[in-house]
Coordinates of C-alpha atoms in Angstrom, one line a residue:
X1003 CA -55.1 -15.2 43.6
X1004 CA -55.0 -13.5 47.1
X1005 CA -56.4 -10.5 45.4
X1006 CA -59.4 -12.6 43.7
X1007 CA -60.2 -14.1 47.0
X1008 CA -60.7 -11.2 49.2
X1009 CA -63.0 -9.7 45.8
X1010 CA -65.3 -12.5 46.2
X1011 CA -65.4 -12.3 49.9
X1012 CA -66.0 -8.7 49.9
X1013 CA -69.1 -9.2 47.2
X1014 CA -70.1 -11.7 49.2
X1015 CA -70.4 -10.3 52.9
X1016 CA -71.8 -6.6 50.7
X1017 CA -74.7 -9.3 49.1
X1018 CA -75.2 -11.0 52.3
X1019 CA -75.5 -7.3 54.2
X1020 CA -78.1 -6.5 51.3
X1021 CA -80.1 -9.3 52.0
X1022 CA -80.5 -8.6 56.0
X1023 CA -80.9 -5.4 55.2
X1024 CA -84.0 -5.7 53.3
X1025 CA -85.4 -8.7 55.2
X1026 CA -85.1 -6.1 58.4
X1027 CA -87.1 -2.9 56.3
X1028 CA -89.5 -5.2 55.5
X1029 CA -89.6 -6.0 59.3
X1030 CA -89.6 -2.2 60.3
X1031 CA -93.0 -0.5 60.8
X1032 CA -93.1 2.7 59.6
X1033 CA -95.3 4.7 61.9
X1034 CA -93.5 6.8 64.3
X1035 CA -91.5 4.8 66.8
X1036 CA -92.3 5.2 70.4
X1037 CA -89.9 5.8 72.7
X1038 CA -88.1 2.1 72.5
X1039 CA -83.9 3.3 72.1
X1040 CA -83.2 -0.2 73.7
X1041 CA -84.8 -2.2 70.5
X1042 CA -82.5 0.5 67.9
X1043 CA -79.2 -0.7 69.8
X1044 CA -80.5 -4.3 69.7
X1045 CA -80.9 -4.2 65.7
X1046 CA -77.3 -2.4 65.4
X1047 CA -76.1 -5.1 67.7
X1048 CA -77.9 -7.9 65.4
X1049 CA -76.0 -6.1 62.3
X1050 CA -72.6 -6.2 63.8
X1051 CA -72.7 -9.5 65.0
X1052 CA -74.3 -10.4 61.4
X1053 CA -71.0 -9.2 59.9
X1054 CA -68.6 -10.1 62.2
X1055 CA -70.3 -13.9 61.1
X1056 CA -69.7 -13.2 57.5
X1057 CA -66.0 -11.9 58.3
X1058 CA -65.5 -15.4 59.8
X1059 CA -67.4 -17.4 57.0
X1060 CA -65.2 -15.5 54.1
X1061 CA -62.1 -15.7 56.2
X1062 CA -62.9 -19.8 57.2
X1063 CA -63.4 -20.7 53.2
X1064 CA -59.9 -18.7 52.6
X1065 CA -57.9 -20.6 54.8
X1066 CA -60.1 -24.1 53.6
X1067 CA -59.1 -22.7 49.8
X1068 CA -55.6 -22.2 51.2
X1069 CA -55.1 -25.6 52.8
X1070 CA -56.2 -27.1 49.8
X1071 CA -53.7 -25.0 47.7
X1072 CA -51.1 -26.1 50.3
X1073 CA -51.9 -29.4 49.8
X1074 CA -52.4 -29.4 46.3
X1075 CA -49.0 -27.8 46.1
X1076 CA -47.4 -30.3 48.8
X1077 CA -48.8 -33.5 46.7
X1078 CA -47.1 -31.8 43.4
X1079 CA -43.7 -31.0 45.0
X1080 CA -43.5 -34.8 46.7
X1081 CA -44.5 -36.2 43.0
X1082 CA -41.8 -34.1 41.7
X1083 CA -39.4 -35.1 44.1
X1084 CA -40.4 -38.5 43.8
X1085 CA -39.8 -38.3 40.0
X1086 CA -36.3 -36.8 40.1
X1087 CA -35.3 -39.6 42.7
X1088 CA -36.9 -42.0 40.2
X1089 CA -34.4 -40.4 37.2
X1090 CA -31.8 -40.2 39.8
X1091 CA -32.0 -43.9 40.1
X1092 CA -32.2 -45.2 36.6
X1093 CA -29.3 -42.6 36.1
X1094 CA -27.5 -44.8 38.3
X1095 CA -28.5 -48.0 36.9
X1096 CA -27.3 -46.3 33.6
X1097 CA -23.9 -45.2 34.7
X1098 CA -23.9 -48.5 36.7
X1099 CA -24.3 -50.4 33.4
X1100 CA -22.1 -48.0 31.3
X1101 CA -19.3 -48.5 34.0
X1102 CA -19.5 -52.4 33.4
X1103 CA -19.4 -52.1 29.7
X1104 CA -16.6 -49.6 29.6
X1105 CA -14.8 -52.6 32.2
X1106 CA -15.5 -55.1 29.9
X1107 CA -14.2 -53.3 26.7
X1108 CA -11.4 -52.5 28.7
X1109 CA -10.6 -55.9 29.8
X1110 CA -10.7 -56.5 25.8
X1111 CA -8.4 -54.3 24.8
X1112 CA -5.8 -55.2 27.9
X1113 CA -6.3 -58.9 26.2
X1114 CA -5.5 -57.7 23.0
X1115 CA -2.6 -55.0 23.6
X1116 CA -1.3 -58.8 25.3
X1117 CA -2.0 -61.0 22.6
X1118 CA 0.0 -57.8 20.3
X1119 CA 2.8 -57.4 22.5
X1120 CA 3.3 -61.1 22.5
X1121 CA 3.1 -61.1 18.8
X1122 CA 5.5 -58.1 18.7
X1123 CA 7.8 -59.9 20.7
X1124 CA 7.9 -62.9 18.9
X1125 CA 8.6 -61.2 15.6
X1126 CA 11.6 -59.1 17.6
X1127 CA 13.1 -62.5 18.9
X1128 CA 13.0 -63.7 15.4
X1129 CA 14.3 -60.3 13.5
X1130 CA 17.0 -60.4 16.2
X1131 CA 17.8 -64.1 15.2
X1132 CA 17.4 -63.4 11.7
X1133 CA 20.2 -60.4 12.1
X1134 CA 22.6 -62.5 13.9
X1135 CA 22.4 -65.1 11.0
X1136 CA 22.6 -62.4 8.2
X1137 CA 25.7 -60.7 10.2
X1138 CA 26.8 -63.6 10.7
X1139 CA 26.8 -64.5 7.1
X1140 CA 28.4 -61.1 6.3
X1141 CA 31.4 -61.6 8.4
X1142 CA 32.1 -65.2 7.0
X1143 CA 31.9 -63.5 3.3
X1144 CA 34.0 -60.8 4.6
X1145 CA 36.3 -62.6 5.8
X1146 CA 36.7 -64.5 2.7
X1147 CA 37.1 -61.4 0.4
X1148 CA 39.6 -59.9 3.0
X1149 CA 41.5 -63.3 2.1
X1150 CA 40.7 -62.9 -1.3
X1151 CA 41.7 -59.1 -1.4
X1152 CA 45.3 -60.4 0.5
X1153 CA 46.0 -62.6 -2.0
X1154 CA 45.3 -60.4 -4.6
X1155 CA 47.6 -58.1 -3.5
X1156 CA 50.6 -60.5 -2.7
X1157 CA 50.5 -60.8 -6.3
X1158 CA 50.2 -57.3 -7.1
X1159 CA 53.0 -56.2 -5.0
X1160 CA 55.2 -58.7 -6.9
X1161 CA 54.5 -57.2 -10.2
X1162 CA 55.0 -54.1 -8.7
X1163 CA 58.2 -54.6 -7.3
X1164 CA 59.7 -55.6 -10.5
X1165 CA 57.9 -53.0 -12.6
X1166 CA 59.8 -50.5 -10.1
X1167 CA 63.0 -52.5 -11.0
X1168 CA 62.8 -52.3 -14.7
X1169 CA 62.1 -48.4 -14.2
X1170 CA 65.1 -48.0 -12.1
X1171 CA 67.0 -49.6 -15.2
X1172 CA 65.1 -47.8 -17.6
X1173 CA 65.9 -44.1 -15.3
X1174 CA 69.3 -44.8 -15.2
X1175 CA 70.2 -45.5 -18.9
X1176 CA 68.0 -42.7 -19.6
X1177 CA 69.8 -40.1 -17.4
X1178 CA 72.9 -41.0 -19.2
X1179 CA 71.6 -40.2 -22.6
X1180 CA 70.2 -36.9 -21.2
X1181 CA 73.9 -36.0 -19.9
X1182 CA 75.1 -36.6 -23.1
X1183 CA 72.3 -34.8 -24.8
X1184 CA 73.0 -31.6 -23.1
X1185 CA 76.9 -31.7 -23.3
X1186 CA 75.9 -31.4 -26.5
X1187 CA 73.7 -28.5 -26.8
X1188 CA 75.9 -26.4 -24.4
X1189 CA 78.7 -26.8 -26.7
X1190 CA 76.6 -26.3 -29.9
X1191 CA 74.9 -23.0 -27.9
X1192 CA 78.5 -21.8 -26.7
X1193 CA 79.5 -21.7 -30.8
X1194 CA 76.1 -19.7 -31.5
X1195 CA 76.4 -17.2 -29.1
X1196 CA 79.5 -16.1 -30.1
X1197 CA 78.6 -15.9 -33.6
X1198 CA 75.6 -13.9 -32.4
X1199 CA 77.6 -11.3 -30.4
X1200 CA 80.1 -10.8 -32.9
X1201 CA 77.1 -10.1 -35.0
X1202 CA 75.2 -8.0 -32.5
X1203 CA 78.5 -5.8 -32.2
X1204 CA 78.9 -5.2 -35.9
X1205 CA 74.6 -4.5 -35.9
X1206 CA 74.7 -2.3 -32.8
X1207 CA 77.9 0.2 -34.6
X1208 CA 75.7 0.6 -37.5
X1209 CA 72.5 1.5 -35.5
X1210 CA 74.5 3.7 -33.6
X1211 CA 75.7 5.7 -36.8
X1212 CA 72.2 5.6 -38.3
X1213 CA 71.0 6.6 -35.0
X1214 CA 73.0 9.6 -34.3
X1215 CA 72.0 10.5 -38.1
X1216 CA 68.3 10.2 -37.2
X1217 CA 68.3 12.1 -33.9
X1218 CA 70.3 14.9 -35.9
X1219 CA 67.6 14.9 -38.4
X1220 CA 64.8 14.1 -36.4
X1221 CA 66.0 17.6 -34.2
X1222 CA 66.2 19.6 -37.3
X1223 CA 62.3 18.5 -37.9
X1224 CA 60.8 18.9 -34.4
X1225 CA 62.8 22.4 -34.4
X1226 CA 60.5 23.3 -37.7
X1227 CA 57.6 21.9 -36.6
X1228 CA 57.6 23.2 -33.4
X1229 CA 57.8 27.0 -34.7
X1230 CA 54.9 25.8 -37.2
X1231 CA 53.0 24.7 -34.3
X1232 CA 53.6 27.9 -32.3
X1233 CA 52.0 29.7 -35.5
X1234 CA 48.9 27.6 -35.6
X1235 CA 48.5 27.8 -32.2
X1236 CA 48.3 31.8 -32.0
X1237 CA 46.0 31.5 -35.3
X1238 CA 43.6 29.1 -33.7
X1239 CA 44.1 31.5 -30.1
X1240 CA 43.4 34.6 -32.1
X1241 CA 40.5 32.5 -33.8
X1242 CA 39.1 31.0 -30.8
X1243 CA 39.4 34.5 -29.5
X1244 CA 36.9 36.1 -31.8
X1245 CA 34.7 33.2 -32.1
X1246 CA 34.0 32.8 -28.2
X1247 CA 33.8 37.5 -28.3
X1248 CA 30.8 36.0 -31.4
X1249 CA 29.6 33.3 -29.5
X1250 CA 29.4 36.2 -26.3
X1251 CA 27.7 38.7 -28.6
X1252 CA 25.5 36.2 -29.8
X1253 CA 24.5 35.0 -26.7
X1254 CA 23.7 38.8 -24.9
X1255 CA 22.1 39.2 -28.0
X1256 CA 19.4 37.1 -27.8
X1257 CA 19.3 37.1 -24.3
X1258 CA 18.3 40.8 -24.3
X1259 CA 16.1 39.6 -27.5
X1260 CA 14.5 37.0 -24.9
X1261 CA 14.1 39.5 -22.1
X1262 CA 12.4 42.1 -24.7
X1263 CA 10.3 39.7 -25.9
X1264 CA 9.3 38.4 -22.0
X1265 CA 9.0 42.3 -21.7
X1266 CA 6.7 42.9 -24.3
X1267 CA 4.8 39.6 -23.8
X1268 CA 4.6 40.3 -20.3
X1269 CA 2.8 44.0 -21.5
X1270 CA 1.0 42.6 -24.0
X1271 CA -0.5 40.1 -21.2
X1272 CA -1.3 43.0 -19.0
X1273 CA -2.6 45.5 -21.6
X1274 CA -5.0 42.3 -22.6
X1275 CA -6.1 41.4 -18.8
X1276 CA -6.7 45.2 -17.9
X1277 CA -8.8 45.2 -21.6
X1278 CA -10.6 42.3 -20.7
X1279 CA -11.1 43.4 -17.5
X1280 CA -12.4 46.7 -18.5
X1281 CA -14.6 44.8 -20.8
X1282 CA -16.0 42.7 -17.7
X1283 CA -16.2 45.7 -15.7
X1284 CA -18.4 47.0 -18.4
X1285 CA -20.6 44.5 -18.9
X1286 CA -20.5 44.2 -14.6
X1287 CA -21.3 47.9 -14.1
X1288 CA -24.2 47.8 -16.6
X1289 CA -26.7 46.5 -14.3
X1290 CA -26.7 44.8 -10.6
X1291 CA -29.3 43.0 -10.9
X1292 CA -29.7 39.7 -8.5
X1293 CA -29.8 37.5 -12.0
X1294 CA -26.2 39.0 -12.8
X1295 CA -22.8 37.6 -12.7
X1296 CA -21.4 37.9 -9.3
X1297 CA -17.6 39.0 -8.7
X1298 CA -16.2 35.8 -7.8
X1299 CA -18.2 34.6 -11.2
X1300 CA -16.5 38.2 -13.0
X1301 CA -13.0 36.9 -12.1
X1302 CA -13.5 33.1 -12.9
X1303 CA -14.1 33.7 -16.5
X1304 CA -11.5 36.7 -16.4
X1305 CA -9.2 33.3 -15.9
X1306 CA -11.0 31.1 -18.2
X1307 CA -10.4 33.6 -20.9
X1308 CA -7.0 34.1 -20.0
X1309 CA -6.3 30.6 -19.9
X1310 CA -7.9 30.0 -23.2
X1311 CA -5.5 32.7 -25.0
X1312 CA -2.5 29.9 -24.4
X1313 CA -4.5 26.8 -24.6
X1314 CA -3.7 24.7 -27.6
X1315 CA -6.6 22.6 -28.6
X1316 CA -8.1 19.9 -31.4
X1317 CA -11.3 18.6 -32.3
X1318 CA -10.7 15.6 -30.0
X1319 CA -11.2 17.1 -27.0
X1320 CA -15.0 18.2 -27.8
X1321 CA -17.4 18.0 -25.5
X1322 CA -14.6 16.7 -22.5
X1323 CA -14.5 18.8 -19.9
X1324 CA -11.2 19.0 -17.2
X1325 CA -11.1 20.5 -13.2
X1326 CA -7.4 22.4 -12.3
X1327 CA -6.5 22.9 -8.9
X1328 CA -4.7 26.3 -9.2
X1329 CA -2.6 27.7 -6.1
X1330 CA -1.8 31.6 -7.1
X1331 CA 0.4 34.2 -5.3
X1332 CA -0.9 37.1 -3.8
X1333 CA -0.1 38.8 -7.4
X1334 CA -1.6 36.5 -9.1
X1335 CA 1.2 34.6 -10.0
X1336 CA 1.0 30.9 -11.0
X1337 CA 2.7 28.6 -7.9
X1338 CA 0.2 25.7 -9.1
X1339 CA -1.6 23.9 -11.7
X1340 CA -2.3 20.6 -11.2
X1341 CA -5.1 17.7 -12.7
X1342 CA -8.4 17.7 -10.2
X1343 CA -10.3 15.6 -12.6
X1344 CA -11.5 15.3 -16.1
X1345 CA -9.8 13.8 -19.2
X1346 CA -6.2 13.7 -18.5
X1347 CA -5.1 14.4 -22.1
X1348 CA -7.0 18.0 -22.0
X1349 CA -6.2 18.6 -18.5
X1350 CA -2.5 18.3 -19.0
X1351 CA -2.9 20.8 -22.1
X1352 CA -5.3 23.2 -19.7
X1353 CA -2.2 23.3 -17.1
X1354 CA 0.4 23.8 -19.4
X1355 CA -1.7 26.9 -20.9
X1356 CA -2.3 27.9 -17.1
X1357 CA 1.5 27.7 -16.3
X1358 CA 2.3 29.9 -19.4
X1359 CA 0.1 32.7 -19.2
X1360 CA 2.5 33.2 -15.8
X1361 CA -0.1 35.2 -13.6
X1362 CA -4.4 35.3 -13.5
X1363 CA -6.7 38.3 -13.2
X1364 CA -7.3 38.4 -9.6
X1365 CA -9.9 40.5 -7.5
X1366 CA -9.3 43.5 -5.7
X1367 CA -12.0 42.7 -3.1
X1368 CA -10.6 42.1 -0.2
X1369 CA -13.7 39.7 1.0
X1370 CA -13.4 37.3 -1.7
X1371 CA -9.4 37.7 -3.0
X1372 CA -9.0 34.4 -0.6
X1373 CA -10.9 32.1 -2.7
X1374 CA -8.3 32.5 -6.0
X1375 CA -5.7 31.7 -3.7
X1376 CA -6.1 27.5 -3.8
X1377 CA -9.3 26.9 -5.7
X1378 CA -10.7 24.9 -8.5
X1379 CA -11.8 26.2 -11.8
X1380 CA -13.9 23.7 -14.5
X1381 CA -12.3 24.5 -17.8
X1382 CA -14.1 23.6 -21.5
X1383 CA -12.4 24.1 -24.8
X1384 CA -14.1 26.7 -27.0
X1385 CA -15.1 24.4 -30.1

């Protein structure tokens, strides 16, 4: 706004000096001037003064523009402050009015919690009263029963006492027939034990001389079977002897059988990776070209093919395809096979043909020989 203002007043004082200045060329006469210097510093004294009036004009309307804005700006800020007293006010009348409503509801509810406690009261005083009666009540019935119950067993103890009586009668006679009834059997067990050890003693001389016979006999029969054993026993020794030497034989027999055969499996696997690899090398050699296998690709389907001589396959697995994740030895020797991805069926007959062809075709270049140390191969059955 500021900026605006001192625009105006500067377009106004530059159209104002335009207008004196014509108004004086038109004024001017144009033939050479005589020698008059006092009139030149008179017009240059008339322009100064000209301005200095338009200064004060543009400056006088500012500060008239600027009063105004002041009071313009006054007037707003006394309506606004008259307008928040005014909210301020009916606020208060507000809270004022909430206040006496909040009083009055809780004037209600201090009249009611009364009018409940009373009632609550009330009903106590007459639970109370109504518990005295029923306990009341209780005590007089108790009290009867307990009478009741005494009675009762005035009665019972009676019959009691002369049950135990009678049984005391009863105890006694029957004591006296048990007495008798085991005089009885000691006398009738005295007579059968002495029958019984007269017949024990005549039993007990014959088992004796049946005994002595039978030990007599039963010596002469452990005697013959005891050199009959000692015979079978060196048979079976001498037997067990020759059939564990067999057994022995048999055993280094195919053992060396096994390790001829690992021998000449073993060749046979070497004679066919150093064929094959002279095959590759062959079909490597032939050209160099960049379209050509590389080395790393050379030795890859060295393995494939090796891989392939021991791989066991069906016409199920067509078109499926398996990754191994083979970990060799710095021979070449399998440490590793094991499933990457693929068809787990086919994988799991890929590894075991990887495990049994024992070591892989690796390259002799020491720049790549680190790559077919833990890598992946993609294997496809040939179908």
């Amino acid at each position: 706004m500021k900026n605006s203002t001192n625009i105006i007043a500067f377009i106004t004082a530059f159209s104002l000096h335009l207008i004196i200045g014509g108004i004086l060329l038109m004024s001017v006469e144009f033939s050479l001037p005589k020698d008059k210097p006092k009139e030149a510093v008179s017009i240059i004294d008339a322009t100064i003064i000209n301005q200095q009036m338009l200064d004060d004009l543009a400056k006088n309307a500012d500060q008239q523009k600027r009063a105004k804005q002041q009071e313009a700006d006054d007037q707003r800020k006394l309506k606004e402050k008259e307008l928040v007293e005014e909210k301020r006010q009916e606020a208060l009348i507000q809270q004022k009015q909430d206040d006496q409503i909040k009083a009055e509801k809780e004037a209600v509810q201090r009249k009611q919690q009364e009018v409940l406690r009373k009632e609550q009261e009330t009903k106590r005083i007459e639970t109370e009263k109504a518990a005295e009666a029923e306990a009341l009540q209780k005590k007089k019935q108790a009290e009867e029963a307990a009478k009741v119950l005494a009675d009762k067993k005035k009665v019972e103890d009676a019959a009691k006492q002369k049950q135990e009586a009678e049984k005391k009668v009863l105890a006694t006679k029957k004591e006296a027939e048990r007495v008798e009834a085991e005089k009885l059997k000691a006398e009738k067990l005295a007579a059968e034990k002495a029958v019984k050890e007269k017949a024990e003693k005549e039993k007990a001389a014959k088992e004796k001389a049946e005994n002595e016979k039978a030990v007599k006999e039963k010596a002469e029969k452990e005697k013959l079977a005891k050199e009959k054993a000692a015979k079978e026993k060196a048979k079976k020794d001498k037997a067990a002897k020759e059939k564990a030497a067999k057994i022995k034989a048999e055993k280094e027999a195919k053992r060396k059988a096994a390790a001829a055969a690992a021998k000449k499996e073993r060749l046979r696997q070497e004679e066919l990776d150093r064929q094959m690899e002279a095959e590759f090398s062959d079909d490597f050699s032939s050209a160099r070209s960049a379209q050509q296998t590389s080395e790393i690709a050379k030795y890859q389907a060295l393995i494939r093919s090796k891989i392939s001589r021991n791989w066991k396959v069906d016409s199920s697995m067509r078109g499926q395809t398996c990754t191994l994740r083979i970990k060799l030895a710095p021979d070449g020797l399998v440490l590793s096979a094991v499933m990457s991805s693929g068809d787990k069926v086919l994988c799991d007959s890929a590894r075991r043909a990887t495990l049994q062809a024992n070591t892989l075709p690796i390259p002799k270049d020491t720049e790549i020989v680190g790559q077919f140390r833990d890598f992946d191969i993609k294997l496809e059955p040939d179908l």
